[in-house]
JSON list of C-alpha atoms in Angstrom, two decimals:
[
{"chain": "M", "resi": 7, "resn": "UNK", "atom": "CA", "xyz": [19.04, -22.35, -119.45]},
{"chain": "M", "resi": 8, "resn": "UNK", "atom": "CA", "xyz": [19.04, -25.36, -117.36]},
{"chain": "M", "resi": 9, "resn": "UNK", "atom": "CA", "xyz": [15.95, -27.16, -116.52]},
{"chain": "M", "resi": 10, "resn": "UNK", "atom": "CA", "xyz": [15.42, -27.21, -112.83]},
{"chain": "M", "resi": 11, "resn": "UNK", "atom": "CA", "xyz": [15.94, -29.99, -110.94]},
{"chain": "M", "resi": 12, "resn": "UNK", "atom": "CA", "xyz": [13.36, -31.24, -107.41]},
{"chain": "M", "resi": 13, "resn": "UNK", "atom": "CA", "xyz": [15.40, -30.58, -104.84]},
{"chain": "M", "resi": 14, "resn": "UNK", "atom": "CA", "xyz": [13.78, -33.75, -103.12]},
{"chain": "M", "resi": 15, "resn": "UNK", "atom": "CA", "xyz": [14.81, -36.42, -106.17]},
{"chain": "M", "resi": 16, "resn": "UNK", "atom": "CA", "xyz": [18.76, -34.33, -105.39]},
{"chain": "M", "resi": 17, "resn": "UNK", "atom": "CA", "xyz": [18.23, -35.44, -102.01]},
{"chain": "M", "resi": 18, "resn": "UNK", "atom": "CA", "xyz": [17.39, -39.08, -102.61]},
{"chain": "M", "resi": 19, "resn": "UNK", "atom": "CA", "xyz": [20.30, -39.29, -105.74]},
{"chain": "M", "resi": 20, "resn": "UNK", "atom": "CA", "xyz": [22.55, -37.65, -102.82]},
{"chain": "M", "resi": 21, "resn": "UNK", "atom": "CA", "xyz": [21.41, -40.25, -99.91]},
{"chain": "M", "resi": 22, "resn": "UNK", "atom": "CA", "xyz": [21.19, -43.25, -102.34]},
{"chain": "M", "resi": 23, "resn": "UNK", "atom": "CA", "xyz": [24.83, -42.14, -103.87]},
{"chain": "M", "resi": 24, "resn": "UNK", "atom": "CA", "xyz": [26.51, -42.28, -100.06]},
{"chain": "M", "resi": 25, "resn": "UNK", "atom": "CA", "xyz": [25.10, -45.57, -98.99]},
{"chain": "M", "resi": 26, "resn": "UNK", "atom": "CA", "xyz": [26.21, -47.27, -102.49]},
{"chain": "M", "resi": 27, "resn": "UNK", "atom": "CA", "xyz": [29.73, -45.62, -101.90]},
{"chain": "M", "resi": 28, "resn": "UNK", "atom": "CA", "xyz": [30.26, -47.67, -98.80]},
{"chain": "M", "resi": 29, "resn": "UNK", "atom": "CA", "xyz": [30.07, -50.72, -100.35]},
{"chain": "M", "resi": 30, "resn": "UNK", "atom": "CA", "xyz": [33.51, -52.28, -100.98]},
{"chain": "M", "resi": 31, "resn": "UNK", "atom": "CA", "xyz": [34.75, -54.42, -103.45]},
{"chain": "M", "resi": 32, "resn": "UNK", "atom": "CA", "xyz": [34.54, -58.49, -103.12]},
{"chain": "M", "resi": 33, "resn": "UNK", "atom": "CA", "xyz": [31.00, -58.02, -101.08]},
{"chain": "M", "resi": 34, "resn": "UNK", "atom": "CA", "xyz": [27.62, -59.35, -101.26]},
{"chain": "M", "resi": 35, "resn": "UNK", "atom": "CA", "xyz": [25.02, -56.72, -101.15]},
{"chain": "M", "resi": 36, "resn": "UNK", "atom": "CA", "xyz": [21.84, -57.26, -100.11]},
{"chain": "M", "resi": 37, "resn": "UNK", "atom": "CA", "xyz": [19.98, -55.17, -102.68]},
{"chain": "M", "resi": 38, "resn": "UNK", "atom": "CA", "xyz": [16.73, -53.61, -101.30]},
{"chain": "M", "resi": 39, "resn": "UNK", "atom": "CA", "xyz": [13.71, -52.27, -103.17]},
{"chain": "M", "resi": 40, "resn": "UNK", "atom": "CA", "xyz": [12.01, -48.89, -103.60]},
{"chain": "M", "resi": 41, "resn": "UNK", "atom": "CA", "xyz": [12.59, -45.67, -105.08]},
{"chain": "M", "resi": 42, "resn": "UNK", "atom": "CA", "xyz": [16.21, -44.93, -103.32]},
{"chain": "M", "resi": 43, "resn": "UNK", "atom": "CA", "xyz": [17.30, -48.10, -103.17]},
{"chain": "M", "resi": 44, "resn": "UNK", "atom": "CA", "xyz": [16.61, -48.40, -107.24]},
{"chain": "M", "resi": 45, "resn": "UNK", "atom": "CA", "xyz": [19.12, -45.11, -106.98]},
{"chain": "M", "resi": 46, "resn": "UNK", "atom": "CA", "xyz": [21.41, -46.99, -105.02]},
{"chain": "M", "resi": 47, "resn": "UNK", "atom": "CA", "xyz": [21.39, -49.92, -107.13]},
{"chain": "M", "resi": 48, "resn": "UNK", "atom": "CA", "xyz": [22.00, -47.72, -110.32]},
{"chain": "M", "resi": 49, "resn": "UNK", "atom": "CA", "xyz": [25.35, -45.96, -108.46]},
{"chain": "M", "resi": 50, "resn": "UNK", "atom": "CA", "xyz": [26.45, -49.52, -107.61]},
{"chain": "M", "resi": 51, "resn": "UNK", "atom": "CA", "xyz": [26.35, -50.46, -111.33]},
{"chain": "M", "resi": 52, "resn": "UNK", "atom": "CA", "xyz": [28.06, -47.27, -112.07]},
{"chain": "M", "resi": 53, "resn": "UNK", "atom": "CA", "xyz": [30.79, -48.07, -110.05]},
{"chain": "M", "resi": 54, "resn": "UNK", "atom": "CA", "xyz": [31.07, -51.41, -111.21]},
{"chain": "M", "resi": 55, "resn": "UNK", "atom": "CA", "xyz": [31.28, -50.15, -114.59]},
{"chain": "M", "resi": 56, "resn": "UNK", "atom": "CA", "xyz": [33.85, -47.06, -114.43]},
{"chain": "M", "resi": 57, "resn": "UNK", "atom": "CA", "xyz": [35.77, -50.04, -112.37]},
{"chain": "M", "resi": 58, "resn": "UNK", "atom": "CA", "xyz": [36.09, -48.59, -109.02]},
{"chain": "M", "resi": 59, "resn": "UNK", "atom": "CA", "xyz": [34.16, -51.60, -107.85]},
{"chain": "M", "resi": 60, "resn": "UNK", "atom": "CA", "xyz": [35.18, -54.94, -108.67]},
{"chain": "M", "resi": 61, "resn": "UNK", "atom": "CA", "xyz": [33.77, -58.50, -107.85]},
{"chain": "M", "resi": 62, "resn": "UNK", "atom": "CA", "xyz": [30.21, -57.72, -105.91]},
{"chain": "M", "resi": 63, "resn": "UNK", "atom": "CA", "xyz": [27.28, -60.15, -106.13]},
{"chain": "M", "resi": 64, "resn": "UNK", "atom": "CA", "xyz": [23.83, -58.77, -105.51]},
{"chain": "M", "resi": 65, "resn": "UNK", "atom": "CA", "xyz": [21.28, -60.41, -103.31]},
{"chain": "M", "resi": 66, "resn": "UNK", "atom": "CA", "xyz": [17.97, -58.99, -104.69]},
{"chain": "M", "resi": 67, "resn": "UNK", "atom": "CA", "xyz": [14.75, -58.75, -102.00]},
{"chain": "M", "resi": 68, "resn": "UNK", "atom": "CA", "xyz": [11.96, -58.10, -104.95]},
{"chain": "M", "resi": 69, "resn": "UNK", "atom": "CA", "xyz": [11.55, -58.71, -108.83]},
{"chain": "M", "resi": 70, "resn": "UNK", "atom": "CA", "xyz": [11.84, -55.00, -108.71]},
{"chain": "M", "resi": 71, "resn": "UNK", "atom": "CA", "xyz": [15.81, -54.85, -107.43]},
{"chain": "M", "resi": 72, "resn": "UNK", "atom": "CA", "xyz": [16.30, -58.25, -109.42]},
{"chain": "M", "resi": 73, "resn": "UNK", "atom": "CA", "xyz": [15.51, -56.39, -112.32]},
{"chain": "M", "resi": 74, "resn": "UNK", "atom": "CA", "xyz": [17.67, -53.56, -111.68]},
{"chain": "M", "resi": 75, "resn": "UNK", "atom": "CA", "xyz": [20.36, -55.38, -111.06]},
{"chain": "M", "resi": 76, "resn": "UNK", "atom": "CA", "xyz": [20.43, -57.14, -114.05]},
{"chain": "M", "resi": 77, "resn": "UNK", "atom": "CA", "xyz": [20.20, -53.95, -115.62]},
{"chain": "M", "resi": 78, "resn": "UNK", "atom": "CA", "xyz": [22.62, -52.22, -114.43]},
{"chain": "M", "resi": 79, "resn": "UNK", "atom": "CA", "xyz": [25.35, -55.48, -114.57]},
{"chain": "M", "resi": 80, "resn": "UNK", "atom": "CA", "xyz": [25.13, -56.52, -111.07]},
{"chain": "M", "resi": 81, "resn": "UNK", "atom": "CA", "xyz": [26.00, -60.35, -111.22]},
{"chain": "M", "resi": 82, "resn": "UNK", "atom": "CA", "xyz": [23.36, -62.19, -108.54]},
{"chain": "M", "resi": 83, "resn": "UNK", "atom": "CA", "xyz": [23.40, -64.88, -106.32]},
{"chain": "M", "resi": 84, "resn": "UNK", "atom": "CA", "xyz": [20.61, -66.89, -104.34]},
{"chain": "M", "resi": 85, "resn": "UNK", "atom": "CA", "xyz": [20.52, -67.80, -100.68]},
{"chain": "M", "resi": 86, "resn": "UNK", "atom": "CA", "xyz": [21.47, -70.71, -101.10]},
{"chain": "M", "resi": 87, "resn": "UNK", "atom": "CA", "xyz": [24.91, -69.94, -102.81]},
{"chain": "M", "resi": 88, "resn": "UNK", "atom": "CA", "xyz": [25.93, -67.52, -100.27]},
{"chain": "M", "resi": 89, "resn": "UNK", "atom": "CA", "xyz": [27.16, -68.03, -95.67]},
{"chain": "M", "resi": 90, "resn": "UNK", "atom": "CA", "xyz": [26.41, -64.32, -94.61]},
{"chain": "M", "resi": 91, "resn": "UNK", "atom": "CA", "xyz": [26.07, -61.12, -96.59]},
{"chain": "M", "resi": 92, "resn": "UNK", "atom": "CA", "xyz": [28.39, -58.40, -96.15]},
{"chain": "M", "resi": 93, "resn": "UNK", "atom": "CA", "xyz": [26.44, -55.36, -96.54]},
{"chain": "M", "resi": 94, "resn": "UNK", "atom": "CA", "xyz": [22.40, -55.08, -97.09]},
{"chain": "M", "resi": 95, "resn": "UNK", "atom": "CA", "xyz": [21.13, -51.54, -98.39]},
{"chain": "M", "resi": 96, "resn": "UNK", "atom": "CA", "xyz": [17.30, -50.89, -98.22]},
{"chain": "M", "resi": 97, "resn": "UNK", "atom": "CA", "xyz": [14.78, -47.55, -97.44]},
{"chain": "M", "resi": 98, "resn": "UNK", "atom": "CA", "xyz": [12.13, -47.57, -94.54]},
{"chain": "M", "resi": 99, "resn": "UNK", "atom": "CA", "xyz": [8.82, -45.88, -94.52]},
{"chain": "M", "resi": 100, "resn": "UNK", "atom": "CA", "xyz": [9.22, -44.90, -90.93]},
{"chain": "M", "resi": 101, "resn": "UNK", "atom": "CA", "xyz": [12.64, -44.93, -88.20]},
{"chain": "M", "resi": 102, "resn": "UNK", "atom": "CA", "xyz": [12.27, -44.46, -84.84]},
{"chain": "M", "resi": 103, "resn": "UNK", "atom": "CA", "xyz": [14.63, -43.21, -82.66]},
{"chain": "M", "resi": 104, "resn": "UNK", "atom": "CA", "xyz": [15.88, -47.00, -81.93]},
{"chain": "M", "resi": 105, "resn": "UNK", "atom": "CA", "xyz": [15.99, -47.30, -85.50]},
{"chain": "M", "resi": 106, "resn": "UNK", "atom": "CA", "xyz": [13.45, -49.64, -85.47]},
{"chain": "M", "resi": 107, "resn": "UNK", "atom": "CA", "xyz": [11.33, -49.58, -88.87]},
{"chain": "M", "resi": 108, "resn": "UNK", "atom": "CA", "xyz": [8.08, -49.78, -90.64]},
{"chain": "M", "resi": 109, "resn": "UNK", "atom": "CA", "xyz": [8.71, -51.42, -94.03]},
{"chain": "M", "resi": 110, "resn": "UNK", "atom": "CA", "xyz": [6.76, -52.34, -96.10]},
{"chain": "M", "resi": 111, "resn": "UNK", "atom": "CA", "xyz": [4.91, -50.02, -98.58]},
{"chain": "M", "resi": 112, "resn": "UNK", "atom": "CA", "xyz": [6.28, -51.70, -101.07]},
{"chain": "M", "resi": 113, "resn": "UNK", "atom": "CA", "xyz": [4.79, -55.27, -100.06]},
{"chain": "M", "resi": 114, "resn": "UNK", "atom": "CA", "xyz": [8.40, -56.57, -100.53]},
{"chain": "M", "resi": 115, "resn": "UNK", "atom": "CA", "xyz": [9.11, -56.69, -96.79]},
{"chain": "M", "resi": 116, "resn": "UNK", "atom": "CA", "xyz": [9.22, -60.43, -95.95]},
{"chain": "M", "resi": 117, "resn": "UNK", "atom": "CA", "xyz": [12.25, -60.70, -98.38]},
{"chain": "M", "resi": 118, "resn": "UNK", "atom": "CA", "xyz": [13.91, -57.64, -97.29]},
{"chain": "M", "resi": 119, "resn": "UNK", "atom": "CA", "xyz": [13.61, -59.04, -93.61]},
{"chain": "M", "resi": 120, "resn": "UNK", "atom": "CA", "xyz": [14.94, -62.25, -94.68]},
{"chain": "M", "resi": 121, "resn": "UNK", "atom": "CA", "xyz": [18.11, -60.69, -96.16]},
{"chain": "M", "resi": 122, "resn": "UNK", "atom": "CA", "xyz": [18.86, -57.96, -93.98]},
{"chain": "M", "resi": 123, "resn": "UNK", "atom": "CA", "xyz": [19.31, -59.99, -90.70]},
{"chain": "M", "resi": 124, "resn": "UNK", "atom": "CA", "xyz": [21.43, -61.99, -92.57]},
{"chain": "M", "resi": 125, "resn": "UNK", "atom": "CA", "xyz": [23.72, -59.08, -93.50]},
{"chain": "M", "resi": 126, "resn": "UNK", "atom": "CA", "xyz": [26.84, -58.35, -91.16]},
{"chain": "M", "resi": 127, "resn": "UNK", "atom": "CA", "xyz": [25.64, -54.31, -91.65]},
{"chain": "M", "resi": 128, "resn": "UNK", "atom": "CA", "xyz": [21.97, -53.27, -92.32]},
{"chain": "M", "resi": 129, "resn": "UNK", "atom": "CA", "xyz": [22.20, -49.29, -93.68]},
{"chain": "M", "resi": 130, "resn": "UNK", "atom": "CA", "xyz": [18.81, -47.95, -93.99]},
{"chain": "M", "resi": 131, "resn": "UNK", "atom": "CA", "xyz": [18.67, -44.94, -96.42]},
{"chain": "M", "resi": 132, "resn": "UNK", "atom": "CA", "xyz": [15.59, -42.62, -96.10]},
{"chain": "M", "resi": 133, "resn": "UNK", "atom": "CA", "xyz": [14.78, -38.74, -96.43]},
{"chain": "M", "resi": 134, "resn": "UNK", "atom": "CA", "xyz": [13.41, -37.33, -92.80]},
{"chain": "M", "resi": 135, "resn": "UNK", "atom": "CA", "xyz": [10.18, -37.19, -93.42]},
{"chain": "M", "resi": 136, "resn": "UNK", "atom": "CA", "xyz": [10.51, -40.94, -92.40]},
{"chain": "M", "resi": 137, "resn": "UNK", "atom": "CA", "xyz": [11.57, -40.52, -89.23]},
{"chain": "M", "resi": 138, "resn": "UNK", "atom": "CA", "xyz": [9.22, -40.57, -85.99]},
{"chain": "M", "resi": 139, "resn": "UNK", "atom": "CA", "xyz": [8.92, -40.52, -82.41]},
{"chain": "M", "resi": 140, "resn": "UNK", "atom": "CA", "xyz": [6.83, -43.81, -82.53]},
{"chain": "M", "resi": 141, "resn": "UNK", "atom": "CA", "xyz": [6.28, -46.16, -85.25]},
{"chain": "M", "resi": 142, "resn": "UNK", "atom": "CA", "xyz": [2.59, -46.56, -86.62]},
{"chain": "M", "resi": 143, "resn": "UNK", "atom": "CA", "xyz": [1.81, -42.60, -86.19]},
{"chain": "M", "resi": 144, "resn": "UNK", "atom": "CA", "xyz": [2.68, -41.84, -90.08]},
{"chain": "M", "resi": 145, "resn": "UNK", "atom": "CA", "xyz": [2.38, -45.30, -91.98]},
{"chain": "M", "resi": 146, "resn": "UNK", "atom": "CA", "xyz": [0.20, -48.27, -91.85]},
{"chain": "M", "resi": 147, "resn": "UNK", "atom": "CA", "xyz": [1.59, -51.58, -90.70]},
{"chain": "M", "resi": 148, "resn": "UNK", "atom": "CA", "xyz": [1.84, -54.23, -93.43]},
{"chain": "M", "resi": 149, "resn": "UNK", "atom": "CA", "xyz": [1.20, -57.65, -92.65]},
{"chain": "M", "resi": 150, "resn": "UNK", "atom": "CA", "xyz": [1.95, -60.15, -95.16]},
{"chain": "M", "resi": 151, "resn": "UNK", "atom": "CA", "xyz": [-1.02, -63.43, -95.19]},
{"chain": "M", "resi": 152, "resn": "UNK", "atom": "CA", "xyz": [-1.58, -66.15, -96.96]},
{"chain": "M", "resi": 153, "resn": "UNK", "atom": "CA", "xyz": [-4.75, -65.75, -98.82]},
{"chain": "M", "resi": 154, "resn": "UNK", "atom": "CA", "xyz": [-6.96, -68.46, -97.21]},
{"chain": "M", "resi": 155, "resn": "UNK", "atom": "CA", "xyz": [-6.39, -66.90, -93.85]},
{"chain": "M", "resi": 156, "resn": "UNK", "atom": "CA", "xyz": [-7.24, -63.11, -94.74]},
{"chain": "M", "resi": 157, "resn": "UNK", "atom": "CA", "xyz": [-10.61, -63.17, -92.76]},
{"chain": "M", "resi": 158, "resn": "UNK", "atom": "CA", "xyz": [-8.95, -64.77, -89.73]},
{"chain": "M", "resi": 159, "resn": "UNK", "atom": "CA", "xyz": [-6.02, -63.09, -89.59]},
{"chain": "M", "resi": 160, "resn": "UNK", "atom": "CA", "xyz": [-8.04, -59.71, -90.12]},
{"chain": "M", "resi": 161, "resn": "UNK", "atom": "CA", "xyz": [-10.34, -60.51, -86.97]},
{"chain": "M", "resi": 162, "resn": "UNK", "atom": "CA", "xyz": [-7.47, -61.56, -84.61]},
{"chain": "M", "resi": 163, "resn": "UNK", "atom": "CA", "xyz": [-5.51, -58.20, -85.50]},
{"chain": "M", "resi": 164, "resn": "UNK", "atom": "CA", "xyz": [-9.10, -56.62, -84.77]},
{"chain": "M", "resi": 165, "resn": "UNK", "atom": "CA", "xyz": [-8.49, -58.52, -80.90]},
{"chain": "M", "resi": 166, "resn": "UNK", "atom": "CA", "xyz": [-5.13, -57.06, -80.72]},
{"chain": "M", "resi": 167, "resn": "UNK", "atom": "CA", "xyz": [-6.21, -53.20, -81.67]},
{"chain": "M", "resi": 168, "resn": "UNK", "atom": "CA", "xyz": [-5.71, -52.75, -85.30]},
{"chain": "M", "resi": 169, "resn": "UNK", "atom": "CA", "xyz": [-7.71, -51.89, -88.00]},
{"chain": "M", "resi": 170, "resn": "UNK", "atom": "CA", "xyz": [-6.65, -54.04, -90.83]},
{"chain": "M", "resi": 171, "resn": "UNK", "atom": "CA", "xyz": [-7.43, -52.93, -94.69]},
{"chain": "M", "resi": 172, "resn": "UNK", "atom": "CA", "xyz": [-6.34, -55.37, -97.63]},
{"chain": "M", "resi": 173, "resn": "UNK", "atom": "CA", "xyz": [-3.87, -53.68, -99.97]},
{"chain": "M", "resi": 174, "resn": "UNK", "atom": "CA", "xyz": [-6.00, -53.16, -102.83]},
{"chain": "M", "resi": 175, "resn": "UNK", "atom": "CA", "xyz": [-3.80, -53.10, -106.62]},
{"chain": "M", "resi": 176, "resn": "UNK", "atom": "CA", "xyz": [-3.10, -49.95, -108.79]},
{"chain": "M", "resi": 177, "resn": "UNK", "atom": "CA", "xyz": [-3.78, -49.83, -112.43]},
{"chain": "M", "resi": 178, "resn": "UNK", "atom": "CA", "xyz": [-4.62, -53.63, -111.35]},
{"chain": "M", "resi": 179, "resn": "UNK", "atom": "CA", "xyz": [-8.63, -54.80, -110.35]},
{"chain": "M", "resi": 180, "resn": "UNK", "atom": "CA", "xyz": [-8.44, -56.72, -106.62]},
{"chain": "M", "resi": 181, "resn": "UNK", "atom": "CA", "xyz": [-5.50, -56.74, -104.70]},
{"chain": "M", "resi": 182, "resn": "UNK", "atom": "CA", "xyz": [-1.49, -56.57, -104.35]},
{"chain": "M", "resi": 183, "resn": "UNK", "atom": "CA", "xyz": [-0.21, -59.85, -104.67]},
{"chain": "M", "resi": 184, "resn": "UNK", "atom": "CA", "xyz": [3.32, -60.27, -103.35]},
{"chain": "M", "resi": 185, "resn": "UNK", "atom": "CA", "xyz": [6.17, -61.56, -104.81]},
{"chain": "M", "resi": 186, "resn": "UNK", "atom": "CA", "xyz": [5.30, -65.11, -102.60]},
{"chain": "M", "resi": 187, "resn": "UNK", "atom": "CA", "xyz": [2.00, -64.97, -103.99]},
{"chain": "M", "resi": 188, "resn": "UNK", "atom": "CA", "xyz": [-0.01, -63.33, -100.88]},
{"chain": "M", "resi": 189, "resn": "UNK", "atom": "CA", "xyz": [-2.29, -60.75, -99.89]},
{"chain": "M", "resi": 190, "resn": "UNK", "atom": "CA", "xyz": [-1.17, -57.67, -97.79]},
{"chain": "M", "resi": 191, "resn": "UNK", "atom": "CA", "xyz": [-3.07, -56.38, -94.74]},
{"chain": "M", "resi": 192, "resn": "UNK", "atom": "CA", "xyz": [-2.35, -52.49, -93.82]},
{"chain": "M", "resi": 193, "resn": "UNK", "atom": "CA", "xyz": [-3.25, -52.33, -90.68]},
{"chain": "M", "resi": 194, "resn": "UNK", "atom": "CA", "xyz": [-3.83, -48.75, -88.73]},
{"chain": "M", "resi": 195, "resn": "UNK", "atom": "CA", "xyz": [-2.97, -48.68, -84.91]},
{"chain": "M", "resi": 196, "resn": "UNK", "atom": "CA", "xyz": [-2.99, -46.05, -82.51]},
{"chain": "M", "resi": 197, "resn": "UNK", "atom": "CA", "xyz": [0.13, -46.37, -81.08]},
{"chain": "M", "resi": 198, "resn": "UNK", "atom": "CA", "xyz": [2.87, -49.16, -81.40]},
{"chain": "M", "resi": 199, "resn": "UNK", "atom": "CA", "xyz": [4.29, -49.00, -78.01]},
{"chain": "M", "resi": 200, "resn": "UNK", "atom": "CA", "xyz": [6.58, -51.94, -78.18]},
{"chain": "M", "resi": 201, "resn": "UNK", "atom": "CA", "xyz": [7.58, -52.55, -81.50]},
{"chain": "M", "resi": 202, "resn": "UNK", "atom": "CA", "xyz": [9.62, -56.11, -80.19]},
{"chain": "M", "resi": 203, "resn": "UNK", "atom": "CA", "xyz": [6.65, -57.67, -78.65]},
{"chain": "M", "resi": 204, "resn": "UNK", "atom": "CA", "xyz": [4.06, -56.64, -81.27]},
{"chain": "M", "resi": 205, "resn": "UNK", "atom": "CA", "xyz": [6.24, -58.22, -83.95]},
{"chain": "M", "resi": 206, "resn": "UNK", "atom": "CA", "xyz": [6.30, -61.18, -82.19]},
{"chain": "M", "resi": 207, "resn": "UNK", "atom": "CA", "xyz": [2.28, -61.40, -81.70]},
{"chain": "M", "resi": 208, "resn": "UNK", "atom": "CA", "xyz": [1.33, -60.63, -85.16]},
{"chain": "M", "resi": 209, "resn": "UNK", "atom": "CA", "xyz": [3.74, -63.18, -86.50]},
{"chain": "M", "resi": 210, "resn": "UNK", "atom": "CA", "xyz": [2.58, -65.70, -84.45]},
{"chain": "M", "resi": 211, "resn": "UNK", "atom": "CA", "xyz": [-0.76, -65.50, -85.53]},
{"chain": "M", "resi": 212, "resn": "UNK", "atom": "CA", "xyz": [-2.01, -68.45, -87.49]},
{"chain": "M", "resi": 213, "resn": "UNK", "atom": "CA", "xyz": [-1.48, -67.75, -91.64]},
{"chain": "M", "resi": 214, "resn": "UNK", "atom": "CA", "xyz": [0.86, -64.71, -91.24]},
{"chain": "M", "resi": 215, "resn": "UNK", "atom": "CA", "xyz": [3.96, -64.67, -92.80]},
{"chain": "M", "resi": 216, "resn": "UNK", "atom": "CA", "xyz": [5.51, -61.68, -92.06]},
{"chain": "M", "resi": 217, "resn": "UNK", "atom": "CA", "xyz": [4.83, -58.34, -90.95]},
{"chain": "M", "resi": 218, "resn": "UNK", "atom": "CA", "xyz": [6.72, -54.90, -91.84]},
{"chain": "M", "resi": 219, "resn": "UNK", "atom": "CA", "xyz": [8.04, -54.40, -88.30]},
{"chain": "M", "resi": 220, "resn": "UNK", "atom": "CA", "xyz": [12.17, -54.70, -88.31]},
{"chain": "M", "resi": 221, "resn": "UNK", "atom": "CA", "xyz": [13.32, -54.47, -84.77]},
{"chain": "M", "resi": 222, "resn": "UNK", "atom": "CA", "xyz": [17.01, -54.57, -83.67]},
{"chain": "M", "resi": 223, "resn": "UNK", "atom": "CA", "xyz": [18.06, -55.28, -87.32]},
{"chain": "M", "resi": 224, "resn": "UNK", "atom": "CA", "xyz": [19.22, -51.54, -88.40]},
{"chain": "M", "resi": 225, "resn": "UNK", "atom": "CA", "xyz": [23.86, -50.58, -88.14]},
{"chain": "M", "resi": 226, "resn": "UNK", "atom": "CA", "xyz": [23.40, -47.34, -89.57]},
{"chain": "M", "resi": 227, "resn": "UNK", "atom": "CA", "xyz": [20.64, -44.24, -90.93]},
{"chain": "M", "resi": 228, "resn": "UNK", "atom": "CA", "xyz": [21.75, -42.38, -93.64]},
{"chain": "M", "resi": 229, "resn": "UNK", "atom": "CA", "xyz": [19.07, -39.66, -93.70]},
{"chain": "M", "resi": 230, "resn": "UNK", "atom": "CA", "xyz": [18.54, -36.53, -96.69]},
{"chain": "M", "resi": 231, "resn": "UNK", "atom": "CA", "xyz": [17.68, -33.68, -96.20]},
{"chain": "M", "resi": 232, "resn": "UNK", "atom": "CA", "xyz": [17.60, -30.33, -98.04]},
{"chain": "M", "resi": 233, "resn": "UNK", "atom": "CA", "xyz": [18.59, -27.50, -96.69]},
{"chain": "M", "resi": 234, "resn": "UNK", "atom": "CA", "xyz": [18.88, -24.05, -98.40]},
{"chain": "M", "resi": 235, "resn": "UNK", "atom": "CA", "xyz": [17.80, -25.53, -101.26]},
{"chain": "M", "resi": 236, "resn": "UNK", "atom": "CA", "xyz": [21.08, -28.06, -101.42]},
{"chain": "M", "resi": 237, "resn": "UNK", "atom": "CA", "xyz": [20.91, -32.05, -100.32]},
{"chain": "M", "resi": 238, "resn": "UNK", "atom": "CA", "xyz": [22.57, -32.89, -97.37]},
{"chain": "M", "resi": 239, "resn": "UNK", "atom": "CA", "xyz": [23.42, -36.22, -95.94]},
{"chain": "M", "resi": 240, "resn": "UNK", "atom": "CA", "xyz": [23.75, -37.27, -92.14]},
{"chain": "M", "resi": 241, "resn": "UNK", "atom": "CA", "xyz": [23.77, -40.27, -89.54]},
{"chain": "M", "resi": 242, "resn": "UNK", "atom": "CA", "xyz": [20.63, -40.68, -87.91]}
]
């Protein structure tokens, strides 16, 4: 007797699988972070391995995918090596029906900004749960601050409408520190009415340095689902 498998872990293996099949050989792939996109980064080695891949470099946006990478035999590269990349691959915590996103919940969004708007095709893979008729109804906002600015930074979002909570560690006393070495604001609004112009505000707001809005940025949603108890895979 087989042991059962979650239909929603199928779902993500099925979602994850899809997006890492569209990557061809001779590309750099911006390698995102998160549950799926560890998936994806796992099929990519696969197929690097079996050798129906050949000659990818991996741009990694966290310690987490950097990791991965290595473990699964993805050869990396910096910014600084690389012109453009061909292909970035990364989850969302919310898509609206722009396909603008909340990331973030991972506090890894300032580098997964950085390298997907420098990738000639974005692919977001998520399960539909993530996707909303407004960003902000579901998930908090992260905002990324240096830690000398916290109280400031927290006060001005306050002007603008947010409530702003610092991202507090698990299985860690105090909070998340980021990959840069910053704190992490979650901030709760009612309603983000134009994503464009609210990423603008909170980023120009003295000691920010990034916030998980990603506007304009996404080619492609590859959403799972399960239906009838099987994963299926569409285009948002």
């Amino acid at each position: 007797m087989t042991a059962s498998v979650d239909p929603i872990q199928l779902m993500k293996q099925e979602v994850a699988k899809a997006a890492a099949a569209r990557v061809h050989s001779g590309s750099i792939v911006g390698l995102g972070s998160g549950s799926t996109a560890a998936l994806m980064i796992q099929y990519l080695g696969d197929r690097l391995q079996s050798g129906e891949l050949k000659d990818i470099k991996g741009v990694p946006t966290s310690f987490q995918s950097s990791v991965l990478a290595k473990q699964y035999g993805i050869p990396l590269v910096t910014l600084d090596e690389i012109e453009y990349i061909d292909i970035a691959i990364d989850g969302a915590d919310e898509v609206d029906p722009q396909h603008n996103l909340i990331k973030g919940g991972g506090a890894a969004h300032t580098r997964e900004k950085i390298v997907d708007a420098l990738a000639k095709e974005f692919i977001v893979v998520v399960d539909s749960s993530k996707l909303v008729d407004r960003l902000g109804t579901t998930f908090k906002l992260p905002v990324e601050v240096i830690p000398m600015a916290i109280t400031p930074v927290a006060r001005a979002i306050e002007k603008l409408g947010g409530k702003p909570e610092l991202r507090m560690g698990v299985k860690k006393a105090g909070p998340v520190i980021t990959d840069q070495g910053n704190m992490v604001l979650d901030v709760k609004f009612d309603s983000i009415d134009n994503p464009a112009e609210m990423e603008k505000t909170i980023n120009n707001i003295p000691g920010v340095l990034e916030n998980g809005l990603f506007v304009g940025l996404t080619d492609l949603v590859l959403v799972g689902e399960v239906k009838d108890g099987q994963p299926i895979v569409r285009e948002a």
